[in-house]
CSV table of N, CA and C in Angstrom, one decimal:
chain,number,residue,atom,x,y,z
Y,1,UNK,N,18.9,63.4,-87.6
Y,1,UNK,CA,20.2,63.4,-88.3
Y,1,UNK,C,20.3,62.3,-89.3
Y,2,UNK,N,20.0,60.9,-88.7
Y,2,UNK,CA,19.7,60.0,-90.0
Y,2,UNK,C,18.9,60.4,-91.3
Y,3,UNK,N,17.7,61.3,-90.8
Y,3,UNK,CA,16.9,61.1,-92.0
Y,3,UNK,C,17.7,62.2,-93.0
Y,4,UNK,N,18.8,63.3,-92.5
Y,4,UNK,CA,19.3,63.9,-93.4
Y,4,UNK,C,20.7,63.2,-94.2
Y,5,UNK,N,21.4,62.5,-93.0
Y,5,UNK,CA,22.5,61.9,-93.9
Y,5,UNK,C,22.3,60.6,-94.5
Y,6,UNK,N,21.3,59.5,-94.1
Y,6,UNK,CA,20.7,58.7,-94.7
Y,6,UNK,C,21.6,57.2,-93.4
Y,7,UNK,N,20.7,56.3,-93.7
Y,7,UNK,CA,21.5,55.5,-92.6
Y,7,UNK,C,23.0,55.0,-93.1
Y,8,UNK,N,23.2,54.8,-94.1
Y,8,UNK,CA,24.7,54.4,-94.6
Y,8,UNK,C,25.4,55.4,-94.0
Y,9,UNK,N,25.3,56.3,-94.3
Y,9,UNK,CA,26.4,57.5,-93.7
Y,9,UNK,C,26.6,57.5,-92.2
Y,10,UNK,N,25.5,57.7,-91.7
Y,10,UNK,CA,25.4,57.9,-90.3
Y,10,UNK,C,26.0,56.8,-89.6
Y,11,UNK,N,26.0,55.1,-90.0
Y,11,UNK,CA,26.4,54.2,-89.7
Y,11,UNK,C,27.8,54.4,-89.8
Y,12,UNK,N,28.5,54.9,-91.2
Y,12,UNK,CA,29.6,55.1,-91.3
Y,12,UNK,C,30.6,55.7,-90.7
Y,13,UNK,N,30.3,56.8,-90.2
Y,13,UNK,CA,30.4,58.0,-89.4
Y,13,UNK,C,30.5,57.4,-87.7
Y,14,UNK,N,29.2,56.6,-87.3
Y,14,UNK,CA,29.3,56.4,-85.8
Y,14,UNK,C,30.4,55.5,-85.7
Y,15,UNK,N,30.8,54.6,-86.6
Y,15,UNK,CA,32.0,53.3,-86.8
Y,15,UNK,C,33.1,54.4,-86.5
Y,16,UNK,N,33.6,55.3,-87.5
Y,16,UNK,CA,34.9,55.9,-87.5
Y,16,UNK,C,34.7,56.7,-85.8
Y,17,UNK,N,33.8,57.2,-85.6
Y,17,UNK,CA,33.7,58.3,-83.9
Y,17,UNK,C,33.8,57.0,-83.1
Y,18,UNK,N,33.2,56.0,-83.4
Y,18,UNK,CA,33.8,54.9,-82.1
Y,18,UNK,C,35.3,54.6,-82.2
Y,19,UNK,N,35.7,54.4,-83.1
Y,19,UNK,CA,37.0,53.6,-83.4
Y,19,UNK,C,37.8,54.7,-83.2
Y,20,UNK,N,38.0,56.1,-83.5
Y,20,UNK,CA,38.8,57.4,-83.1
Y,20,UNK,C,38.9,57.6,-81.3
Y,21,UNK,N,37.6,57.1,-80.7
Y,21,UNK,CA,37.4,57.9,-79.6
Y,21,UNK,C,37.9,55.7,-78.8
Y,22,UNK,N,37.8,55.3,-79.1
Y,22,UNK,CA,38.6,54.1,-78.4
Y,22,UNK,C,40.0,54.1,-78.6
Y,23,UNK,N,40.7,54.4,-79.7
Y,23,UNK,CA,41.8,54.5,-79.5
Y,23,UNK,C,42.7,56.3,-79.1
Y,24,UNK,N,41.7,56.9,-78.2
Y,24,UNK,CA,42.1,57.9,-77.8
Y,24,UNK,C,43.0,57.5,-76.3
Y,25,UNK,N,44.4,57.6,-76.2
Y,25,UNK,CA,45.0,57.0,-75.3
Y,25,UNK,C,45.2,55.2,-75.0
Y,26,UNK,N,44.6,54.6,-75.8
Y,26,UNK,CA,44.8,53.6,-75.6
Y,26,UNK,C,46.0,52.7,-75.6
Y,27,UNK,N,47.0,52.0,-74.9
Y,27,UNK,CA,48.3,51.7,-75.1
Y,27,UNK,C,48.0,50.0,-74.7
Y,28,UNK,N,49.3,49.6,-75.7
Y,28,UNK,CA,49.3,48.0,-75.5
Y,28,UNK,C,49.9,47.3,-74.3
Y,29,UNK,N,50.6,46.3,-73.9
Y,29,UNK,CA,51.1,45.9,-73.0
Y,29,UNK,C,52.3,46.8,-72.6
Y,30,UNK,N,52.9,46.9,-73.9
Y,30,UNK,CA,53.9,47.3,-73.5
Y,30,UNK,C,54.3,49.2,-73.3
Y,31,UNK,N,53.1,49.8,-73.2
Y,31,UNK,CA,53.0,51.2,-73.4
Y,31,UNK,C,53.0,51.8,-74.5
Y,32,UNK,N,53.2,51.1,-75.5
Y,32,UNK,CA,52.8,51.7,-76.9
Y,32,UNK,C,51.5,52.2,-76.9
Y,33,UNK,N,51.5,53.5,-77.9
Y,33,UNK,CA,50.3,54.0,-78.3
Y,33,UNK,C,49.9,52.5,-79.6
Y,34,UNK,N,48.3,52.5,-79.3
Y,34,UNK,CA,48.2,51.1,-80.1
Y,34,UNK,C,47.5,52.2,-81.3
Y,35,UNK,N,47.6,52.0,-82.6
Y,35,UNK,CA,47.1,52.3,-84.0
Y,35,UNK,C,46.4,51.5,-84.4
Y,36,UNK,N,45.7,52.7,-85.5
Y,36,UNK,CA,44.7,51.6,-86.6
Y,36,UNK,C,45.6,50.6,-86.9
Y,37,UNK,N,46.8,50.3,-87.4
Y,37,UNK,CA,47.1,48.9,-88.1
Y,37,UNK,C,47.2,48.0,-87.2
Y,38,UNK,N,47.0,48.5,-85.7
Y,38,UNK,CA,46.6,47.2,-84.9
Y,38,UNK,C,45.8,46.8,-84.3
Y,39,UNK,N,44.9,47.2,-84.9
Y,39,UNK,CA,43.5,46.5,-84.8
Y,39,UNK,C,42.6,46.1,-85.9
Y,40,UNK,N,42.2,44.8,-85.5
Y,40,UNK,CA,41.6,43.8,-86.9
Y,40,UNK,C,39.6,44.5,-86.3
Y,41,UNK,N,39.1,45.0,-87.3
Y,41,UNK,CA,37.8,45.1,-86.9
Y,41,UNK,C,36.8,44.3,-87.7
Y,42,UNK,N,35.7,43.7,-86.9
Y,42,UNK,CA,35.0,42.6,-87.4
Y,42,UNK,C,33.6,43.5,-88.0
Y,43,UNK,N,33.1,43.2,-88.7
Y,43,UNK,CA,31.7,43.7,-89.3
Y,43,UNK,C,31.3,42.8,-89.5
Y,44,UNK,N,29.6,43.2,-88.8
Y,44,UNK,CA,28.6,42.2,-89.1
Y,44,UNK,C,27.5,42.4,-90.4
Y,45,UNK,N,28.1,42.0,-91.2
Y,45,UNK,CA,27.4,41.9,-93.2
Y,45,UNK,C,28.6,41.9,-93.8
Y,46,UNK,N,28.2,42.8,-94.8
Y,46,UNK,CA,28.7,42.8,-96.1
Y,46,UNK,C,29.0,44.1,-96.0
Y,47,UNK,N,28.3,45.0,-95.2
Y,47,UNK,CA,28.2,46.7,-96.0
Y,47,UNK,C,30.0,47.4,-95.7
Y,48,UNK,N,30.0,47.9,-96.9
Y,48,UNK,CA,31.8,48.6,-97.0
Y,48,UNK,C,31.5,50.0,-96.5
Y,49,UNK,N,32.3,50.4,-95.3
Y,49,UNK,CA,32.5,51.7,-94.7
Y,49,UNK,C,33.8,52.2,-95.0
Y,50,UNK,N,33.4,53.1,-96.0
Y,50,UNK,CA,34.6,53.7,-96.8
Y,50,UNK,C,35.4,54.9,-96.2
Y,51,UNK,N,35.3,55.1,-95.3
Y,51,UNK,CA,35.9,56.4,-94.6
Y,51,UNK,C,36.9,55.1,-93.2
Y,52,UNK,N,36.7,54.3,-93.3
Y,52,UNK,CA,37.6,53.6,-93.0
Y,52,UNK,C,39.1,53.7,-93.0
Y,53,UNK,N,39.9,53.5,-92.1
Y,53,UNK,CA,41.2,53.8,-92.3
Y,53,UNK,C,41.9,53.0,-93.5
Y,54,UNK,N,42.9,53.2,-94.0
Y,54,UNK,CA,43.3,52.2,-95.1
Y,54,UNK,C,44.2,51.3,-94.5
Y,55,UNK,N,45.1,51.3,-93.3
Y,55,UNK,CA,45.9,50.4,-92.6
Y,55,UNK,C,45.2,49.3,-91.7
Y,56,UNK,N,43.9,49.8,-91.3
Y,56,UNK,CA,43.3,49.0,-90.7
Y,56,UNK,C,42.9,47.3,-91.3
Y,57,UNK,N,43.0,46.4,-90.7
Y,57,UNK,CA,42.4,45.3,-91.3
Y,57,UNK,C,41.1,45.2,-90.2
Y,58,UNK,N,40.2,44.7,-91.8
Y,58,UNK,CA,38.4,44.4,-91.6
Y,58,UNK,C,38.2,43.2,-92.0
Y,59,UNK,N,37.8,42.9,-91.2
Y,59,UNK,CA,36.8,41.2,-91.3
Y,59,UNK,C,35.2,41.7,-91.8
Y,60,UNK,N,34.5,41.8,-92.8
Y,60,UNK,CA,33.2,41.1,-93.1
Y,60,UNK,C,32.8,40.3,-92.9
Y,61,UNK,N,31.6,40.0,-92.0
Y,61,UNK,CA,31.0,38.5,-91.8
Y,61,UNK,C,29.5,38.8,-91.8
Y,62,UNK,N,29.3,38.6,-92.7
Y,62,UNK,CA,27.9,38.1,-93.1
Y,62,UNK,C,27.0,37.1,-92.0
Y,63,UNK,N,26.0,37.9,-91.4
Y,63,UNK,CA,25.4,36.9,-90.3
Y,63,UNK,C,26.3,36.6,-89.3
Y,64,UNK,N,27.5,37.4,-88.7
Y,64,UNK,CA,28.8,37.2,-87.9
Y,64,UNK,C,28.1,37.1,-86.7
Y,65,UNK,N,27.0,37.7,-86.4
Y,65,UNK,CA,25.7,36.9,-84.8
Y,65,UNK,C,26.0,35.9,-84.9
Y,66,UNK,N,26.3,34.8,-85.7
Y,66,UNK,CA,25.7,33.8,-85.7
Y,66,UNK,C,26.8,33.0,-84.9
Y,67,UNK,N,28.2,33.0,-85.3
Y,67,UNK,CA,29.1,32.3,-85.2
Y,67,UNK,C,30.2,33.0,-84.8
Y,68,UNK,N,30.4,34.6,-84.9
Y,68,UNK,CA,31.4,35.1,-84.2
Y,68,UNK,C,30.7,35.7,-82.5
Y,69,UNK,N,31.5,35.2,-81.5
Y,69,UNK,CA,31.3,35.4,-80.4
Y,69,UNK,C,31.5,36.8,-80.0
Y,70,UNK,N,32.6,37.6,-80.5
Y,70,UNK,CA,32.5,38.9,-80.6
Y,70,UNK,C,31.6,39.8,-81.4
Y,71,UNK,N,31.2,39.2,-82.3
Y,71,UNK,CA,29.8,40.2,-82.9
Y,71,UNK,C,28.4,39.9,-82.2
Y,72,UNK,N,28.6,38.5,-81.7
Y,72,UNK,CA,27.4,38.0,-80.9
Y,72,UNK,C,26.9,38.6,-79.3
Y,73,UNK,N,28.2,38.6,-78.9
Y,73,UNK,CA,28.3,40.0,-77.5
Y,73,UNK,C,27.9,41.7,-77.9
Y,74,UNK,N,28.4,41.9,-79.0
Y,74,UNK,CA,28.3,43.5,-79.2
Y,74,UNK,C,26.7,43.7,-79.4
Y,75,UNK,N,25.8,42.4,-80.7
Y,75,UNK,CA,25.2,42.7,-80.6
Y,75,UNK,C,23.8,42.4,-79.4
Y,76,UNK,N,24.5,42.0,-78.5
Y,76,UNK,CA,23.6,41.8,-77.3
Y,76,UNK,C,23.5,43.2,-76.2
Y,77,UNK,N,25.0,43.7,-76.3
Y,77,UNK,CA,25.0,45.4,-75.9
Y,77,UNK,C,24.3,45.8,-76.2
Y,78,UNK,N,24.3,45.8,-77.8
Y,78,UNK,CA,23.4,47.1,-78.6
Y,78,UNK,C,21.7,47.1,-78.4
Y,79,UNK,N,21.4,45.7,-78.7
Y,79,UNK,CA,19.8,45.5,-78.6
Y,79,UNK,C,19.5,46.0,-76.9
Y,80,UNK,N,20.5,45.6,-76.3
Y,80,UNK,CA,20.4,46.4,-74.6
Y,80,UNK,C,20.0,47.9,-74.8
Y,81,UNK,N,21.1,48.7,-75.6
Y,81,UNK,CA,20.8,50.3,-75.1
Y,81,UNK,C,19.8,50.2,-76.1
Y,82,UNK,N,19.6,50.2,-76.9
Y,82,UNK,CA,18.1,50.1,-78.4
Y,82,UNK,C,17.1,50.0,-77.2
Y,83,UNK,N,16.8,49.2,-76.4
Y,83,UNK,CA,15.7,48.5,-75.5
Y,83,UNK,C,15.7,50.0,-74.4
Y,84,UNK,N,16.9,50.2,-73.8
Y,84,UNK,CA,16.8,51.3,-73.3
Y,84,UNK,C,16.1,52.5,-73.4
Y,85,UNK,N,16.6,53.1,-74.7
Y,85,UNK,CA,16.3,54.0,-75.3
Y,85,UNK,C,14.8,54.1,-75.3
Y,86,UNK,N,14.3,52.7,-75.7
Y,86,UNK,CA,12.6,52.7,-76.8
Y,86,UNK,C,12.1,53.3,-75.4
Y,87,UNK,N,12.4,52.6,-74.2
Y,87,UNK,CA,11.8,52.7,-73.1
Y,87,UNK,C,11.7,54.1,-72.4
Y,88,UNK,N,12.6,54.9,-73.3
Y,88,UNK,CA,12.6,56.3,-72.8
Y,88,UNK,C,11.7,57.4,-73.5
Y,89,UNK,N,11.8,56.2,-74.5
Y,89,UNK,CA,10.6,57.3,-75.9
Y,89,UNK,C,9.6,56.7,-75.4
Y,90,UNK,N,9.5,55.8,-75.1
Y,90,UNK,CA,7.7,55.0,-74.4
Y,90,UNK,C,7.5,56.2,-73.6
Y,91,UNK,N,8.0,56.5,-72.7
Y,91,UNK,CA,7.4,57.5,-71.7
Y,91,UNK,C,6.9,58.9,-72.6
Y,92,UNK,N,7.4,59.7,-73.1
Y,92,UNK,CA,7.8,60.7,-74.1
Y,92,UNK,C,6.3,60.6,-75.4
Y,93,UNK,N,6.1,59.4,-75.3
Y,93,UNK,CA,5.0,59.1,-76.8
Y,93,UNK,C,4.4,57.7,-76.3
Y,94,UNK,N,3.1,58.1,-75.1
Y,94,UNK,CA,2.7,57.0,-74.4
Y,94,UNK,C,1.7,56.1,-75.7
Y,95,UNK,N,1.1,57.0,-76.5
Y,95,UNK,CA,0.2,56.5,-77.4
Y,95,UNK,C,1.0,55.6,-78.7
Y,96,UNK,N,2.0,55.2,-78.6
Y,96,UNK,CA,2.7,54.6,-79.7
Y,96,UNK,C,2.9,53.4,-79.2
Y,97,UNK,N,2.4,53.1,-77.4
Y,97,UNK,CA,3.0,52.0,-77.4
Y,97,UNK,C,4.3,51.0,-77.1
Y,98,UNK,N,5.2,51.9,-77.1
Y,98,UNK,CA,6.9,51.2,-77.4
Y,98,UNK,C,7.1,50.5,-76.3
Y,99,UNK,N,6.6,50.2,-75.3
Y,99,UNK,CA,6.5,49.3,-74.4
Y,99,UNK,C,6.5,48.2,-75.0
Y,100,UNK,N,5.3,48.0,-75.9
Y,100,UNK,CA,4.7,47.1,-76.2
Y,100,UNK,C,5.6,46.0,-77.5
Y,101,UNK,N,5.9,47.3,-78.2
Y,101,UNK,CA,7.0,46.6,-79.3
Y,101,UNK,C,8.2,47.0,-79.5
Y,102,UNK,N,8.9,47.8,-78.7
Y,102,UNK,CA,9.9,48.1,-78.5
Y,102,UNK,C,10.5,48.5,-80.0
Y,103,UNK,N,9.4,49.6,-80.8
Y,103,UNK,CA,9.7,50.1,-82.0
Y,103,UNK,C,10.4,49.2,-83.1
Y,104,UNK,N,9.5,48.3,-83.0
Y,104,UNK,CA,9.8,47.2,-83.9
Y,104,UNK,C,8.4,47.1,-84.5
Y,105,UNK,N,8.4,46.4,-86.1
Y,105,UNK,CA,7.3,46.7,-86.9
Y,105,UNK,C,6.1,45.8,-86.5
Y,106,UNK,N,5.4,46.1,-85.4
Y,106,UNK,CA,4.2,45.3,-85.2
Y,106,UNK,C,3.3,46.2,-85.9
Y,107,UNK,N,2.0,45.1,-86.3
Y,107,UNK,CA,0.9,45.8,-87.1
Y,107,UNK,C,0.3,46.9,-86.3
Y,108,UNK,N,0.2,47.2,-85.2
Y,108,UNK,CA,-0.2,47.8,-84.5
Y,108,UNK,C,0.2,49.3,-84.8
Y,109,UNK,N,1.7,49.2,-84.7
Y,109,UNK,CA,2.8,50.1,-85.1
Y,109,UNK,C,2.7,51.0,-86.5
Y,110,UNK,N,1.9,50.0,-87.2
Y,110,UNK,CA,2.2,50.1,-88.5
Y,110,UNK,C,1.0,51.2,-89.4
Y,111,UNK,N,0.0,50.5,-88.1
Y,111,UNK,CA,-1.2,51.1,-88.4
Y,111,UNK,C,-1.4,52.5,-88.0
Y,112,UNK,N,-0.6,53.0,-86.5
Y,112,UNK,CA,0.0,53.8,-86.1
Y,112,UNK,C,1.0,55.0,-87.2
Y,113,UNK,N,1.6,54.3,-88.0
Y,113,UNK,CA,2.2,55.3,-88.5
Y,113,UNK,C,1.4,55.8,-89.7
Y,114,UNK,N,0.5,54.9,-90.5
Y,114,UNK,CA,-1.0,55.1,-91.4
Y,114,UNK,C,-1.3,56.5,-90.8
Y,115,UNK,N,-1.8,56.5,-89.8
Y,115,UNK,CA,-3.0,57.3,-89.4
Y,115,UNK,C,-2.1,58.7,-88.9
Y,116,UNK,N,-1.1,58.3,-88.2
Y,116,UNK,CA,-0.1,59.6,-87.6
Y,116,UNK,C,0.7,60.2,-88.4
Y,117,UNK,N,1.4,59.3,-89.1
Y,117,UNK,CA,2.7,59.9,-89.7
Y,117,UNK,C,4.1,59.3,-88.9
Y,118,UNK,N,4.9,59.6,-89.3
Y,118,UNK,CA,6.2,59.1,-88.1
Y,118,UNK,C,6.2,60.7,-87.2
Y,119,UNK,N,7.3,59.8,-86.5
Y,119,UNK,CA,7.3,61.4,-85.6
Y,119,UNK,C,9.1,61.2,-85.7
Y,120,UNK,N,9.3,62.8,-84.5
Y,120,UNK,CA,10.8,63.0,-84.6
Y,120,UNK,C,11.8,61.5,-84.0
Y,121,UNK,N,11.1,60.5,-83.7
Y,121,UNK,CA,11.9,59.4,-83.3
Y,121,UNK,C,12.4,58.5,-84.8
Y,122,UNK,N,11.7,59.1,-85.3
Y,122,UNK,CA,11.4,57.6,-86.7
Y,122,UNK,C,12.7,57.9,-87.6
Y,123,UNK,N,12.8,56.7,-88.7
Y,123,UNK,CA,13.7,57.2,-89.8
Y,123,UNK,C,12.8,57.4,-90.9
Y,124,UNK,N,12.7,57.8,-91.3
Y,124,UNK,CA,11.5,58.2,-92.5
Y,124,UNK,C,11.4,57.4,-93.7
Y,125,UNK,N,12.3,57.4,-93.7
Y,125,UNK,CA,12.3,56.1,-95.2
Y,125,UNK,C,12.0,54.7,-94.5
Y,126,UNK,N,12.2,54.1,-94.0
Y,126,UNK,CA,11.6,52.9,-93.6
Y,126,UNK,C,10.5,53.0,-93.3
Y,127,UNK,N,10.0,54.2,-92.8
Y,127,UNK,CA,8.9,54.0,-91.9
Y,127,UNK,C,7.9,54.4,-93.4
Y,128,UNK,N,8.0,55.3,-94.1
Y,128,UNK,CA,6.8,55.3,-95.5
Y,128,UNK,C,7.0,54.0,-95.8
Y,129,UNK,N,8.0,53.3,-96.0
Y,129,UNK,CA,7.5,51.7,-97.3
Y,129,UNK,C,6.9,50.8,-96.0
Y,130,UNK,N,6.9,51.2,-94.8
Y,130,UNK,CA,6.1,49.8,-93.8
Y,130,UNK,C,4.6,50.3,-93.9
Y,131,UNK,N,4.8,51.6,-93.6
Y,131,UNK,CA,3.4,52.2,-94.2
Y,131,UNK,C,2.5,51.9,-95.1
Y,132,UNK,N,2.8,52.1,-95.9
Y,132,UNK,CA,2.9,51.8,-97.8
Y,132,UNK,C,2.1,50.5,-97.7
Y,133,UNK,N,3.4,50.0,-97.2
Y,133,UNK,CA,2.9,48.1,-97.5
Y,133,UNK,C,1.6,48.1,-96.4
Y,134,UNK,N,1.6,48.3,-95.5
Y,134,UNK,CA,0.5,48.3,-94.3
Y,134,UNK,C,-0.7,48.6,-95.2
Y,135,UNK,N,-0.7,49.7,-95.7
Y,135,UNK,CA,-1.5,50.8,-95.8
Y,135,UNK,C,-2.9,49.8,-97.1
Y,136,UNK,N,-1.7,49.7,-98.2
Y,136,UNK,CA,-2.2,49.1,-99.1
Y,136,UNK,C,-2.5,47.1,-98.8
Y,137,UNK,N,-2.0,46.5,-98.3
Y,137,UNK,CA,-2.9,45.4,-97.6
Y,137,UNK,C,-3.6,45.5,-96.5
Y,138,UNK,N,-4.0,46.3,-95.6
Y,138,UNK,CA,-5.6,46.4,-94.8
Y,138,UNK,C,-6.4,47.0,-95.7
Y,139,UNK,N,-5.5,47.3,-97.2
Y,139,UNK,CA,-7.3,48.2,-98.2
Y,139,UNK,C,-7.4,49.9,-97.9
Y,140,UNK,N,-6.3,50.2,-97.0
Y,140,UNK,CA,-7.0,51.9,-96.2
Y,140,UNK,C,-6.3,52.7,-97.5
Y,141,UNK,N,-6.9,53.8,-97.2
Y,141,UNK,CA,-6.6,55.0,-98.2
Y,141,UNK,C,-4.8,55.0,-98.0
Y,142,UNK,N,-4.0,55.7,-98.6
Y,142,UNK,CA,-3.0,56.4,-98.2
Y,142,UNK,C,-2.8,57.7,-97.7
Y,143,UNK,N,-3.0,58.1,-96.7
Y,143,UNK,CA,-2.6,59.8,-96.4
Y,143,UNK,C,-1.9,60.6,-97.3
Y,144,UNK,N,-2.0,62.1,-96.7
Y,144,UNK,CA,-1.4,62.9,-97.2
Y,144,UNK,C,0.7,62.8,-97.4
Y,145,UNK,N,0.9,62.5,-96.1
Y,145,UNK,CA,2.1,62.2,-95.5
Y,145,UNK,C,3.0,61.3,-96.4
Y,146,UNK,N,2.7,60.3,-97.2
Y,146,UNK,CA,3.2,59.0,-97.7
Y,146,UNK,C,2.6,59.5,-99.3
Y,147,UNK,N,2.0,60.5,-100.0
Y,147,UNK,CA,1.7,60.1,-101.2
Y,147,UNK,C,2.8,61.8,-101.4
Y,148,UNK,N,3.1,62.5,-100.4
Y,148,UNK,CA,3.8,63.9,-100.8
Y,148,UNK,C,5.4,62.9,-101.2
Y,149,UNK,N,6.7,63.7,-101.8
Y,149,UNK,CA,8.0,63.6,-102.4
Y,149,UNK,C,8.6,63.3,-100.8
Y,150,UNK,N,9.4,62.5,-100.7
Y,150,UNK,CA,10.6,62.4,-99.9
Y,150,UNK,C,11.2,64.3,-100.2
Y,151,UNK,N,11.6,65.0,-98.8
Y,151,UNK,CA,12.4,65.9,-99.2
Y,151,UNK,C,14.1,65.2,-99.3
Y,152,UNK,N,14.7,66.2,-100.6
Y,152,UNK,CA,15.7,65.8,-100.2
Y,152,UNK,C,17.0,65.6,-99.4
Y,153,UNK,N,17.8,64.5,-99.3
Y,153,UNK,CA,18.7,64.4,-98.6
Y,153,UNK,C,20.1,64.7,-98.5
């Protein structure tokens, strides 16, 4: 699905389905149904998610790991289920490894995607320019895979 809506979108999109489906029933102290205008949402960067509500207020924080405690918890969740997940494709695609790098760009990985291609786990655009770059500093040819057009998205 990423590799058709591209990751901006898909990012965009899982933001608004989290934030719709949290405040499904959600009420404040006092029984009130709580609304977008009352909740301040934190982002960690810069990137603008434009399907965003317009009453809502957004915090941008750039590197917000670093120093906001609530971006610094969420992203300790996430790298949790991410870790989960790899561990589930490790089983699924024993020859890739993911044990090992928890689908993070080790050379190993890299050289792996040279010779294979990505598979249905991968996002395709990141994975040709790691390739790419891989490919052309160990000196190896390029495949077929990486010199064909991106289809489009």
């Amino acid at each position: 699905w990423i590799n058709q809506v591209g990751t901006d979108n898909a990012e965009a999109h899982c933001v608004r389905a989290a934030l719709d489906q949290l405040l499904l029933g959600l009420e404040d102290v006092t029984g009130r149904a709580v609304a977008y205008k009352d909740i301040e949402l934190l982002v960690d960067g810069n990137k603008n998610f434009p399907n965003l509500p317009a009453d809502m207020m957004v915090r941008y924080l750039p590197r917000g790991d670093g120093y906001e405690p609530l971006i610094a918890g969420a992203s300790m969740l996430a790298t949790g289920k991410h870790d989960e997940l790899i561990d589930k494709l490790a089983i699924d695609y024993p020859a890739w490894r993911l044990d090992l790098n928890r689908g993070y760009g080790t050379e190993a990985h890299a050289l792996k995607l040279v010779q294979e291609g990505p598979q249905a786990f991968h996002r395709i655009k990141p994975c040709r320019t790691r390739a790419v770059s891989y490919a052309l500093s160990a000196k190896l040819p390029l495949p077929d895979w990486l010199v064909r057009p991106l289809p489009r998205t």
